[in-house]
PDB file of C-alpha atoms in Angstrom:
ATOM      1  CA  MET A   1      -0.119   0.485  -0.108  1.00  0.00           C
ATOM      2  CA  LYS A   2       1.057   3.652  -0.583  1.00  0.00           C
ATOM      3  CA  THR A   3       2.570   5.926   2.551  1.00  0.00           C
ATOM      4  CA  LEU A   4       1.099   9.657   2.572  1.00  0.00           C
ATOM      5  CA  ILE A   5       3.034  11.962   4.448  1.00  0.00           C
ATOM      6  CA  VAL A   6       0.638  14.763   5.827  1.00  0.00           C
ATOM      7  CA  TYR A   7       2.405  18.245   7.225  1.00  0.00           C
ATOM      8  CA  TYR A   8       1.245  22.167   8.145  1.00  0.00           C
ATOM      9  CA  SER A   9       4.928  24.389   7.651  1.00  0.00           C
ATOM     10  CA  LEU A  10       5.177  27.456   8.845  1.00  0.00           C
ATOM     11  CA  GLU A  11       8.920  27.727   8.588  1.00  0.00           C
ATOM     12  CA  GLY A  12       9.923  25.319   6.220  1.00  0.00           C
ATOM     13  CA  ASN A  13      11.578  22.837   9.396  1.00  0.00           C
ATOM     14  CA  THR A  14       8.635  20.384   9.273  1.00  0.00           C
ATOM     15  CA  ARG A  15       8.449  20.995   5.726  1.00  0.00           C
ATOM     16  CA  LEU A  16      12.281  19.884   5.751  1.00  0.00           C
ATOM     17  CA  VAL A  17      11.451  16.411   7.556  1.00  0.00           C
ATOM     18  CA  ALA A  18       8.978  15.631   5.144  1.00  0.00           C
ATOM     19  CA  GLN A  19      10.873  15.490   2.692  1.00  0.00           C
ATOM     20  CA  ARG A  20      13.555  14.055   3.365  1.00  0.00           C
ATOM     21  CA  LEU A  21      11.073  11.010   5.263  1.00  0.00           C
ATOM     22  CA  ALA A  22       9.391  11.237   1.397  1.00  0.00           C
ATOM     23  CA  GLU A  23      12.608  11.026  -0.221  1.00  0.00           C
ATOM     24  CA  ALA A  24      13.532   7.795   2.121  1.00  0.00           C
ATOM     25  CA  THR A  25      10.382   6.128   2.025  1.00  0.00           C
ATOM     26  CA  GLY A  26       9.255   7.226  -1.905  1.00  0.00           C
ATOM     27  CA  ALA A  27       5.751   8.602  -0.248  1.00  0.00           C
ATOM     28  CA  GLU A  28       3.554  10.955  -1.510  1.00  0.00           C
ATOM     29  CA  LEU A  29       3.719  13.986   0.345  1.00  0.00           C
ATOM     30  CA  LEU A  30       0.207  16.600   1.013  1.00  0.00           C
ATOM     31  CA  GLU A  31       0.771  20.214   2.317  1.00  0.00           C
ATOM     32  CA  LEU A  32      -1.866  21.463   4.327  1.00  0.00           C
ATOM     33  CA  LYS A  33      -2.673  25.082   3.902  1.00  0.00           C
ATOM     34  CA  PRO A  34      -5.064  27.134   5.676  1.00  0.00           C
ATOM     35  CA  ALA A  35      -6.837  29.713   3.285  1.00  0.00           C
ATOM     36  CA  LYS A  36      -5.793  32.366   6.225  1.00  0.00           C
ATOM     37  CA  ALA A  37      -2.345  31.864   6.340  1.00  0.00           C
ATOM     38  CA  TYR A  38      -0.804  32.511   9.978  1.00  0.00           C
ATOM     39  CA  PRO A  39       1.820  35.476  10.315  1.00  0.00           C
ATOM     40  CA  THR A  40       5.098  35.263  10.451  1.00  0.00           C
ATOM     41  CA  GLY A  41       6.101  37.749  12.094  1.00  0.00           C
ATOM     42  CA  ARG A  42       8.640  37.527  15.249  1.00  0.00           C
ATOM     43  CA  ILE A  43       6.040  38.192  18.042  1.00  0.00           C
ATOM     44  CA  SER A  44       2.795  37.687  15.992  1.00  0.00           C
ATOM     45  CA  LYS A  45       3.240  33.845  15.445  1.00  0.00           C
ATOM     46  CA  PHE A  46       3.405  33.033  18.667  1.00  0.00           C
ATOM     47  CA  TYR A  47       0.835  34.903  19.541  1.00  0.00           C
ATOM     48  CA  PHE A  48      -1.444  34.127  16.797  1.00  0.00           C
ATOM     49  CA  GLY A  49      -0.697  30.202  16.261  1.00  0.00           C
ATOM     50  CA  GLY A  50      -0.265  29.553  19.903  1.00  0.00           C
ATOM     51  CA  LYS A  51      -3.978  31.289  20.505  1.00  0.00           C
ATOM     52  CA  SER A  52      -5.347  29.440  18.083  1.00  0.00           C
ATOM     53  CA  ALA A  53      -3.420  25.514  18.596  1.00  0.00           C
ATOM     54  CA  VAL A  54      -4.916  26.221  22.535  1.00  0.00           C
ATOM     55  CA  MET A  55      -8.170  27.696  21.080  1.00  0.00           C
ATOM     56  CA  CYS A  56      -9.066  23.558  19.492  1.00  0.00           C
ATOM     57  CA  GLU A  57      -9.274  25.815  15.825  1.00  0.00           C
ATOM     58  CA  LYS A  58     -10.291  24.404  12.920  1.00  0.00           C
ATOM     59  CA  PRO A  59      -8.478  26.965   9.722  1.00  0.00           C
ATOM     60  CA  VAL A  60     -11.071  26.583   6.639  1.00  0.00           C
ATOM     61  CA  LEU A  61      -7.715  24.439   4.185  1.00  0.00           C
ATOM     62  CA  GLU A  62      -6.941  25.282   0.276  1.00  0.00           C
ATOM     63  CA  PRO A  63      -8.461  22.367  -1.437  1.00  0.00           C
ATOM     64  CA  TYR A  64      -6.162  19.372  -1.626  1.00  0.00           C
ATOM     65  CA  SER A  65      -6.061  16.117  -4.262  1.00  0.00           C
ATOM     66  CA  ALA A  66      -5.088  14.043  -2.033  1.00  0.00           C
ATOM     67  CA  ASP A  67      -7.967  11.115  -1.305  1.00  0.00           C
ATOM     68  CA  VAL A  68      -6.804   9.364   2.247  1.00  0.00           C
ATOM     69  CA  SER A  69      -8.881   6.458   1.754  1.00  0.00           C
ATOM     70  CA  GLN A  70      -5.828   4.835  -0.992  1.00  0.00           C
ATOM     71  CA  TYR A  71      -2.840   5.120   1.507  1.00  0.00           C
ATOM     72  CA  GLY A  72      -2.748   1.911   3.142  1.00  0.00           C
ATOM     73  CA  THR A  73      -0.194   4.539   5.785  1.00  0.00           C
ATOM     74  CA  VAL A  74       0.186   8.559   6.443  1.00  0.00           C
ATOM     75  CA  ILE A  75       2.545   9.617   8.664  1.00  0.00           C
ATOM     76  CA  LEU A  76       1.320  13.066  10.125  1.00  0.00           C
ATOM     77  CA  GLY A  77       4.141  15.962  10.664  1.00  0.00           C
ATOM     78  CA  THR A  78       3.495  18.829  12.750  1.00  0.00           C
ATOM     79  CA  PRO A  79       5.580  22.005  14.020  1.00  0.00           C
ATOM     80  CA  VAL A  80       4.711  22.572  18.439  1.00  0.00           C
ATOM     81  CA  TRP A  81       2.641  24.711  18.978  1.00  0.00           C
ATOM     82  CA  ALA A  82       1.953  26.133  22.255  1.00  0.00           C
ATOM     83  CA  GLY A  83       2.326  22.220  23.230  1.00  0.00           C
ATOM     84  CA  ARG A  84      -0.124  20.815  20.958  1.00  0.00           C
ATOM     85  CA  CYS A  85      -0.403  20.065  17.308  1.00  0.00           C
ATOM     86  CA  THR A  86      -1.013  22.599  14.488  1.00  0.00           C
ATOM     87  CA  PRO A  87      -4.269  23.550  13.833  1.00  0.00           C
ATOM     88  CA  PRO A  88      -4.257  22.944   9.561  1.00  0.00           C
ATOM     89  CA  LEU A  89      -3.468  19.044  11.331  1.00  0.00           C
ATOM     90  CA  ARG A  90      -6.973  19.498  13.751  1.00  0.00           C
ATOM     91  CA  SER A  91      -9.230  20.863  10.714  1.00  0.00           C
ATOM     92  CA  PHE A  92      -7.495  18.352   8.719  1.00  0.00           C
ATOM     93  CA  LEU A  93      -7.951  15.601  11.582  1.00  0.00           C
ATOM     94  CA  GLY A  94     -11.794  16.214  11.482  1.00  0.00           C
ATOM     95  CA  ALA A  95     -12.230  15.929   8.150  1.00  0.00           C
ATOM     96  CA  GLU A  96     -10.745  12.709   7.324  1.00  0.00           C
ATOM     97  CA  SER A  97     -10.470   9.595   8.785  1.00  0.00           C
ATOM     98  CA  LEU A  98      -7.037   7.436   8.582  1.00  0.00           C
ATOM     99  CA  LEU A  99      -9.271   4.338  11.179  1.00  0.00           C
ATOM    100  CA  GLY A 100      -7.655   1.503  10.086  1.00  0.00           C
ATOM    101  CA  LYS A 101      -4.504   2.430   8.531  1.00  0.00           C
ATOM    102  CA  ARG A 102      -1.539   2.569   9.486  1.00  0.00           C
ATOM    103  CA  VAL A 103      -0.503   5.612  10.810  1.00  0.00           C
ATOM    104  CA  ALA A 104       2.953   7.609  12.375  1.00  0.00           C
ATOM    105  CA  PHE A 105       3.940  10.951  14.107  1.00  0.00           C
ATOM    106  CA  PHE A 106       6.398  13.478  13.874  1.00  0.00           C
ATOM    107  CA  ALA A 107       7.178  16.814  15.562  1.00  0.00           C
ATOM    108  CA  CYS A 108       9.546  19.866  14.790  1.00  0.00           C
ATOM    109  CA  ALA A 109      10.015  21.259  18.693  1.00  0.00           C
ATOM    110  CA  GLY A 110      11.572  24.229  19.720  1.00  0.00           C
ATOM    111  CA  GLY A 111      11.749  22.424  23.373  1.00  0.00           C
ATOM    112  CA  ASP A 112      12.834  18.520  24.203  1.00  0.00           C
ATOM    113  CA  SER A 113      10.000  17.264  24.468  1.00  0.00           C
ATOM    114  CA  ALA A 114       6.256  17.019  21.717  1.00  0.00           C
ATOM    115  CA  GLY A 115       4.584  14.313  24.311  1.00  0.00           C
ATOM    116  CA  LYS A 116       1.558  15.723  24.333  1.00  0.00           C
ATOM    117  CA  THR A 117       1.236  17.145  20.743  1.00  0.00           C
ATOM    118  CA  PHE A 118       1.608  13.152  20.595  1.00  0.00           C
ATOM    119  CA  GLU A 119      -1.173  12.146  22.402  1.00  0.00           C
ATOM    120  CA  LEU A 120      -2.802  14.676  21.132  1.00  0.00           C
ATOM    121  CA  LEU A 121      -2.482  13.390  17.564  1.00  0.00           C
ATOM    122  CA  GLU A 122      -3.631   9.580  18.886  1.00  0.00           C
ATOM    123  CA  GLU A 123      -6.878  10.993  20.999  1.00  0.00           C
ATOM    124  CA  LEU A 124      -7.917  13.270  17.016  1.00  0.00           C
ATOM    125  CA  SER A 125      -7.142  10.444  15.226  1.00  0.00           C
ATOM    126  CA  GLY A 126      -8.424   7.626  16.504  1.00  0.00           C
ATOM    127  CA  CYS A 127      -5.288   5.564  15.872  1.00  0.00           C
ATOM    128  CA  LYS A 128      -2.524   4.122  18.209  1.00  0.00           C
ATOM    129  CA  PRO A 129       1.157   5.502  16.025  1.00  0.00           C
ATOM    130  CA  VAL A 130       3.325   2.932  14.533  1.00  0.00           C
ATOM    131  CA  ARG A 131       5.965   5.454  16.096  1.00  0.00           C
ATOM    132  CA  THR A 132       6.807   8.770  17.248  1.00  0.00           C
ATOM    133  CA  GLU A 133       9.615  10.631  17.208  1.00  0.00           C
ATOM    134  CA  LEU A 134      10.971  14.741  17.836  1.00  0.00           C
ATOM    135  CA  PHE A 135      12.936  16.607  15.424  1.00  0.00           C
ATOM    136  CA  VAL A 136      14.165  19.633  17.147  1.00  0.00           C
ATOM    137  CA  SER A 137      14.704  22.394  14.219  1.00  0.00           C
ATOM    138  CA  PRO A 138      16.629  20.045  11.248  1.00  0.00           C
ATOM    139  CA  SER A 139      17.147  22.993   9.374  1.00  0.00           C
ATOM    140  CA  SER A 140      19.450  25.538  11.787  1.00  0.00           C
ATOM    141  CA  GLY A 141      20.755  22.249  13.247  1.00  0.00           C
ATOM    142  CA  LYS A 142      19.792  21.958  16.552  1.00  0.00           C
ATOM    143  CA  ASP A 143      19.492  18.949  16.322  1.00  0.00           C
ATOM    144  CA  ALA A 144      22.904  16.840  15.517  1.00  0.00           C
ATOM    145  CA  MET A 145      20.688  12.851  16.362  1.00  0.00           C
ATOM    146  CA  PHE A 146      18.536  14.106  12.854  1.00  0.00           C
ATOM    147  CA  ASP A 147      19.435  11.936  10.576  1.00  0.00           C
ATOM    148  CA  GLU A 148      19.291   8.890  12.948  1.00  0.00           C
ATOM    149  CA  LYS A 149      16.375  10.257  13.679  1.00  0.00           C
ATOM    150  CA  LEU A 150      15.228   9.773  10.506  1.00  0.00           C
ATOM    151  CA  GLU A 151      16.750   6.093   9.489  1.00  0.00           C
ATOM    152  CA  ARG A 152      14.825   4.995  12.850  1.00  0.00           C
ATOM    153  CA  LEU A 153      11.655   6.787  11.863  1.00  0.00           C
ATOM    154  CA  VAL A 154      11.704   5.537   8.105  1.00  0.00           C
ATOM    155  CA  SER A 155      12.683   2.088   9.471  1.00  0.00           C
ATOM    156  CA  ALA A 156       9.664   1.637  12.317  1.00  0.00           C
ATOM    157  CA  VAL A 157       7.540   3.338   8.869  1.00  0.00           C
ATOM    158  CA  GLN A 158       8.857   0.627   7.050  1.00  0.00           C
ATOM    159  CA  SER A 159       7.792  -2.576   8.964  1.00  0.00           C
TER     160      SER A 159
END
């Protein structure tokens, strides 16, 4: 069965992980885009993004053509906002069913834990993940273990 990587990325870190994961697994990519983009200014991104995550908002997404029912494995990727997954991913999970699929999660975070984010993804998706893994800002070089973590996640998804 085919694999789909569904992700949202505000600044590109999560996109980088998704692209590297797709290269390693042959998966297809689905980048979620909210109809109204989040601001990227230093303070405004934390205020508006964090507020949106804490308030459990589900923004309207731009239309996408991927038919999730055609994939046996779905990998969900998100930055961590206020300890949560991003609202665009929440919107996707509210619209799509992942029941009966192999599911895996990854997150990009400036901190050292995405445990609550993964718990929320598990709750929203209704699926126990094959493997969860934390990636810390790989494009800025803060995560020296990035390649090893990517390899472990690829191995878990492919087994």
